[in-house]
Short mmCIF file of C-alpha atoms in Angstrom, two decimals:
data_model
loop_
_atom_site.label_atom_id
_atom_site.label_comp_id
_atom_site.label_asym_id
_atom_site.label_seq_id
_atom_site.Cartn_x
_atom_site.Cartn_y
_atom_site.Cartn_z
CA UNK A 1 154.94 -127.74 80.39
CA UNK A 2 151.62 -125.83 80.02
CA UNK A 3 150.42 -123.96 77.16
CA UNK A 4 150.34 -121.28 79.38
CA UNK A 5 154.30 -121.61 79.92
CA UNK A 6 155.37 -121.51 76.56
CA UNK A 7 152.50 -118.75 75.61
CA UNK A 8 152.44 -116.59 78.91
CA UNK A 9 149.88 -114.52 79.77
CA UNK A 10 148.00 -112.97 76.97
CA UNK A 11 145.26 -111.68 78.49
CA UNK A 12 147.74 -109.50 80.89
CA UNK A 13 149.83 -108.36 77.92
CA UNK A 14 146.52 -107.27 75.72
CA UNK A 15 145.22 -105.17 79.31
CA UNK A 16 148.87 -104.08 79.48
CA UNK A 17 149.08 -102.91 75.94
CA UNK A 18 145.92 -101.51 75.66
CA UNK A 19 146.76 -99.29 78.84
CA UNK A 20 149.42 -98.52 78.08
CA UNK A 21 151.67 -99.74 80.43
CA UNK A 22 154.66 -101.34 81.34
CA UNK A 23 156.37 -104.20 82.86
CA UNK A 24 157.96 -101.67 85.27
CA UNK A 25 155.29 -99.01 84.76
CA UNK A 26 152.81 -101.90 86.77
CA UNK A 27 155.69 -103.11 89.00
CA UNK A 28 156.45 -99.22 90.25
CA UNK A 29 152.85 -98.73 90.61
CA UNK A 30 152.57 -102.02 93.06
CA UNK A 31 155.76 -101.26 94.53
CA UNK A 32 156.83 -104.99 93.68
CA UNK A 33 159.78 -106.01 91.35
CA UNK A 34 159.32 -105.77 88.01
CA UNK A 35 160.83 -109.39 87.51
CA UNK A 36 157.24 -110.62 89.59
CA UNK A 37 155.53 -108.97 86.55
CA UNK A 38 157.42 -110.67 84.16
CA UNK A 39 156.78 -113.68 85.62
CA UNK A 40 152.95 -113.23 85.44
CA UNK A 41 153.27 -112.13 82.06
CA UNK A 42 155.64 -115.00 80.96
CA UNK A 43 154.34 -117.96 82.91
CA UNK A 44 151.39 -118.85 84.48
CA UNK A 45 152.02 -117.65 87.42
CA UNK A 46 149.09 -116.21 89.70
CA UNK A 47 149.38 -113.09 92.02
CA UNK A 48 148.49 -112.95 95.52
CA UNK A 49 145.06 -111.87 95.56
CA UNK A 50 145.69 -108.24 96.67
CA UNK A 51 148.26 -107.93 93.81
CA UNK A 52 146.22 -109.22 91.40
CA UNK A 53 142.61 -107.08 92.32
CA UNK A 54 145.01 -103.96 92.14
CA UNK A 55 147.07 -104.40 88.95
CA UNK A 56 143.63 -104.79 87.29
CA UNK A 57 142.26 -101.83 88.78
CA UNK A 58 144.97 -99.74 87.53
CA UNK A 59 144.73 -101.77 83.95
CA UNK A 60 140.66 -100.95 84.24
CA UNK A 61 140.69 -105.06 83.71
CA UNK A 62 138.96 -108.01 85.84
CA UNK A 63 141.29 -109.73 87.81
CA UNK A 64 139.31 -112.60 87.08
CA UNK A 65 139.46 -112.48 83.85
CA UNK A 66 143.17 -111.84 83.48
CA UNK A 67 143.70 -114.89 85.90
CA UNK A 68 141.45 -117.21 85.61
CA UNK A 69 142.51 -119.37 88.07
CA UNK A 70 142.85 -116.45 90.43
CA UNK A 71 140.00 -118.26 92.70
CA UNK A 72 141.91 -121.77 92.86
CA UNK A 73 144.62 -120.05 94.88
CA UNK A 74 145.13 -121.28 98.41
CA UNK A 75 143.76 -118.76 100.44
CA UNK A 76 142.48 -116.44 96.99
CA UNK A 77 139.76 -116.49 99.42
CA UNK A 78 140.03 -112.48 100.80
CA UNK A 79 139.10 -112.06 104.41
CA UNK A 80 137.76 -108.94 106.04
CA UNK A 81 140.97 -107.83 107.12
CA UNK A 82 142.51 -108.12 103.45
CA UNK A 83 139.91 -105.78 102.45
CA UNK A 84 141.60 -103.30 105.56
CA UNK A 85 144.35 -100.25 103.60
CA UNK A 86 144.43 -98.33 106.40
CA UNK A 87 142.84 -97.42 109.91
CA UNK A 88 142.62 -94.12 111.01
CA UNK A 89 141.79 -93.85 114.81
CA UNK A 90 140.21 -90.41 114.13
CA UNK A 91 139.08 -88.19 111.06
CA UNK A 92 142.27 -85.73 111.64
CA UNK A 93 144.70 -88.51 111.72
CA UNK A 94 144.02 -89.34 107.83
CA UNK A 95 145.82 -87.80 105.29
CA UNK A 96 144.68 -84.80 104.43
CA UNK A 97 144.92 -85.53 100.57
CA UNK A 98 143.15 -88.71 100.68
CA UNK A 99 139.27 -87.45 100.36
CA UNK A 100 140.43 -86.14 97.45
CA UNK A 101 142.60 -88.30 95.40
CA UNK A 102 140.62 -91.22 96.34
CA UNK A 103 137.75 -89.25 94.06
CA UNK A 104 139.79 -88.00 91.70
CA UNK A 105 140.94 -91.85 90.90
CA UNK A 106 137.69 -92.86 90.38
CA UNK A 107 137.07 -93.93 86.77
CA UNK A 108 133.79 -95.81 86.80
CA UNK A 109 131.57 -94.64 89.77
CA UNK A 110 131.55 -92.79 92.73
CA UNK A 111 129.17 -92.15 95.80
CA UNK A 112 129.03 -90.26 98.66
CA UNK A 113 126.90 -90.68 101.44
CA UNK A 114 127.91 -87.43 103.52
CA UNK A 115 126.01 -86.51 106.86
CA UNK A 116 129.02 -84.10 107.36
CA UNK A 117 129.01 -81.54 104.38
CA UNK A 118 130.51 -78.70 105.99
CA UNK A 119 133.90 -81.26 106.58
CA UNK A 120 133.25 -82.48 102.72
CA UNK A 121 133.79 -78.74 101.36
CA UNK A 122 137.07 -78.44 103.63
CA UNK A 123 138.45 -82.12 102.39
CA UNK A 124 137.70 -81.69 98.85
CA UNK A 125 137.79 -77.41 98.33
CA UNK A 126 136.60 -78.49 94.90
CA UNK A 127 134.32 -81.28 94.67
CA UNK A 128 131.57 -79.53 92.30
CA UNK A 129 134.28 -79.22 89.71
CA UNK A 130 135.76 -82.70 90.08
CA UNK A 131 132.19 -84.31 90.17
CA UNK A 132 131.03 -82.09 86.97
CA UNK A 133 134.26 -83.06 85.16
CA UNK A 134 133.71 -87.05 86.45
CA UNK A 135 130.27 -87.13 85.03
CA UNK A 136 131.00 -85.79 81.81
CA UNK A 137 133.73 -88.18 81.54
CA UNK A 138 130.94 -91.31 81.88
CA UNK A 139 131.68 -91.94 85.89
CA UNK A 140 128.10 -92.81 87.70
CA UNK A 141 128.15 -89.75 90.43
CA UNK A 142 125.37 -89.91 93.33
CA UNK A 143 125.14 -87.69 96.57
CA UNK A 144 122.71 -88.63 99.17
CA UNK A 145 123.15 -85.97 102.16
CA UNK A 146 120.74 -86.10 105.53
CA UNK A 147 117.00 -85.12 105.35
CA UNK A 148 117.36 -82.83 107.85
CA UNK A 149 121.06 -81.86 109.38
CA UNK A 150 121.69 -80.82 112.15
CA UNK A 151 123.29 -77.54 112.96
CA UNK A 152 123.81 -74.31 111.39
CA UNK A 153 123.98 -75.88 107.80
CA UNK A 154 120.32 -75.79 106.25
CA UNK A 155 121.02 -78.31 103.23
CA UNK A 156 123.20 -79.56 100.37
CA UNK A 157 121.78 -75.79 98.40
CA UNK A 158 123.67 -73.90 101.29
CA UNK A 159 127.56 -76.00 101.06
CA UNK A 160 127.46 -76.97 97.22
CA UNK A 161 124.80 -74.53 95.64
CA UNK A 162 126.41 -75.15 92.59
CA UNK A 163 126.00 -78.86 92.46
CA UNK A 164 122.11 -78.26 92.31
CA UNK A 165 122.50 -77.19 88.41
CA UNK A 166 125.45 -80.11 87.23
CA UNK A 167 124.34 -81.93 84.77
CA UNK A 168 124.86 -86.12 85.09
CA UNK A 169 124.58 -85.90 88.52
CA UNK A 170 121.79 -87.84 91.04
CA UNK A 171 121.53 -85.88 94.58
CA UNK A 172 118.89 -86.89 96.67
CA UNK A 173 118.30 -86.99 100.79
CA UNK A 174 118.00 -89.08 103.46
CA UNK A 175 116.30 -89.73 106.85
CA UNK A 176 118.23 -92.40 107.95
CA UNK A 177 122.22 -91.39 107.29
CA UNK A 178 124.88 -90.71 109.88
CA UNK A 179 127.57 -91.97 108.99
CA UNK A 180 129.85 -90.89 105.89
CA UNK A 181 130.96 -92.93 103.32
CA UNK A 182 132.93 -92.11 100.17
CA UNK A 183 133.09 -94.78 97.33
CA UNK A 184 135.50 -94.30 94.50
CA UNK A 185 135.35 -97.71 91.88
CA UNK A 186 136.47 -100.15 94.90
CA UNK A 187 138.06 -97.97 97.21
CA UNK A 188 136.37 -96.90 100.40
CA UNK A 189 136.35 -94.23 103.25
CA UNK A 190 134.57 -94.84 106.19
CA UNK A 191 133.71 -92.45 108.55
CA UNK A 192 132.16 -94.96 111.80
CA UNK A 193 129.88 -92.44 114.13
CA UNK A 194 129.72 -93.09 117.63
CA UNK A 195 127.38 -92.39 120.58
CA UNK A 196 128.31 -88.83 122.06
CA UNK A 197 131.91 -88.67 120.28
CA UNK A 198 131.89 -85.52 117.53
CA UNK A 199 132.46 -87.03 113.62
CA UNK A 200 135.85 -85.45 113.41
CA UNK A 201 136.90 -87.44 116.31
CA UNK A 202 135.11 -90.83 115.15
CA UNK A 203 137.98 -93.49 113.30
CA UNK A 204 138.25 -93.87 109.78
CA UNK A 205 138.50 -97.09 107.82
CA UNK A 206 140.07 -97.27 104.45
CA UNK A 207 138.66 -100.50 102.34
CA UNK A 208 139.51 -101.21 99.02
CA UNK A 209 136.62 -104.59 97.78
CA UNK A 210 138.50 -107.82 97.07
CA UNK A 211 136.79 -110.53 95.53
CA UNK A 212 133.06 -111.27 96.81
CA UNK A 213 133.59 -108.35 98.76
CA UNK A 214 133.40 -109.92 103.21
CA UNK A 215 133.93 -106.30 104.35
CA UNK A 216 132.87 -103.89 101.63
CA UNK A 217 129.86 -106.01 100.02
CA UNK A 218 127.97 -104.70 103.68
CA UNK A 219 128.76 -100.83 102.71
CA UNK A 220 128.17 -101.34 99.22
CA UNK A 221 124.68 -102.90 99.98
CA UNK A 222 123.85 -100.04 102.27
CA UNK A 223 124.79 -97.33 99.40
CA UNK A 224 122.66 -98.79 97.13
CA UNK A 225 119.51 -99.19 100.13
CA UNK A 226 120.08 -95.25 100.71
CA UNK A 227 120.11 -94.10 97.08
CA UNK A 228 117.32 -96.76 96.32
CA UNK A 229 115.06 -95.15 99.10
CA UNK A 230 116.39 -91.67 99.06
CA UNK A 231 114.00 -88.90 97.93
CA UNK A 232 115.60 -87.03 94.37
CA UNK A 233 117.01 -83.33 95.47
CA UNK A 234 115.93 -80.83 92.65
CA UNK A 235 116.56 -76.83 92.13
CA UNK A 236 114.83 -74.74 93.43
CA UNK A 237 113.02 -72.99 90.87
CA UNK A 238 113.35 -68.94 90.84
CA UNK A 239 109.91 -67.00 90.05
CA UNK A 240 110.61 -64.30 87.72
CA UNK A 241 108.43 -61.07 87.84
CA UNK A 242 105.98 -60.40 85.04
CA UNK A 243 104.69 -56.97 84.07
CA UNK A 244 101.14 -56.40 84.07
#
């Protein structure tokens, strides 16, 4: 018998406690059985992989840090596909909710790389608000939008003019973006463009990052190329008459 046996799980129960959360609280929100919990807590038992990178998500803990021998697992390991919620075959076929809720979950950094504002205002009616209210709250918030769009729509100033004056935020544009990708903490949307085929019609791919990231780690390393060689967005500044 372990010392991990007869102690449990400490590190869980302190994440737990601090959080505020319960045996079944965690279970309900993994949709597992609370007596799996139990176990983790009371043993030293491991989770799957996918269990354990989303209990500590919702505990704001490392998973490797809760289970330290998380990486000795057989097949711990995630693959590309592990890192796969959902696929959406196109942009209408995704729940309607999901732009938003998957920013409105974020709790340590979000960014959006959007070469599609106009469908941005529709999914999230009201992003400036959220993203004001995420950055005062201490969540990273950047916005990289296209250079020059294409279309009717001028700029980031003409679909969120009131983003321009919210403070914590870094907007800035691009040359190089088509595609649009939405990062919330670990969970992304992925909007794939394709030759000739409209963006509403182009598939979505949900990934939530597992581990050394074999799926995500590619997206995440683009987001920070953009924002890295993006050129800052800044207000345009309003002359003001002056009597002579």
């Amino acid at each position: 018998m372990t010392a991990a046996t007869i102690n449990g799980n400490e590190r869980l129960r302190a994440a737990m406690v601090a959080a505020n959360v319960t045996i079944e609280g965690l279970a309900d929100h993994l949709g597992i059985d609370p007596k799996s919990v139990d176990r983790w807590l009371n043993t030293d038992r491991t989770p799957h992989a996918r269990n354990a990178e989303a209990a500590a998500k919702y505990l704001r803990a490392d998973a490797y840090h809760l289970w330290p021998r998380l990486g000795e697992r057989h097949r711990s390991a995630p693959t590309a596909q592990d890192e796969v919620v959902a696929c959406y075959p196109m942009r209408s076929t995704a729940p309607y909710g999901l732009w938003r809720s998957t920013l409105a979950g974020a709790a340590t950094v979000i960014d959006l790389a959007i070469a599609n504002l106009l469908f941005l205002a529709d999914a999230v009616w009201d992003l400036p608000t959220l993203l004001a209210d995420k950055a005062s709250a201490g969540v990273r918030v950047r916005l990289v939008t296209p250079e020059d769009p294409a279309g009717p729509v001028t700029g980031l100033g003409d679909v969120f003019p009131s983003l321009l004056t919210v403070p914590g935020l870094r907007l800035s544009t691009h040359p190089g973006l088509r595609a649009d990708v939405m990062r919330a903490d670990d969970d992304l949307l992925v909007t794939t463009p394709i030759d000739g085929l409209t963006p509403a019609l182009a598939p979505v791919l949900h990934l939530r990052r597992l581990g050394p990231a074999p799926m995500t780690g590619g997206y995440l390393a683009t987001l920070d190329h953009l924002f890295a060689t993006a050129a800052p967005v800044r207000p345009v500044a309003h002359l003001r008459a002056v009597a002579a």
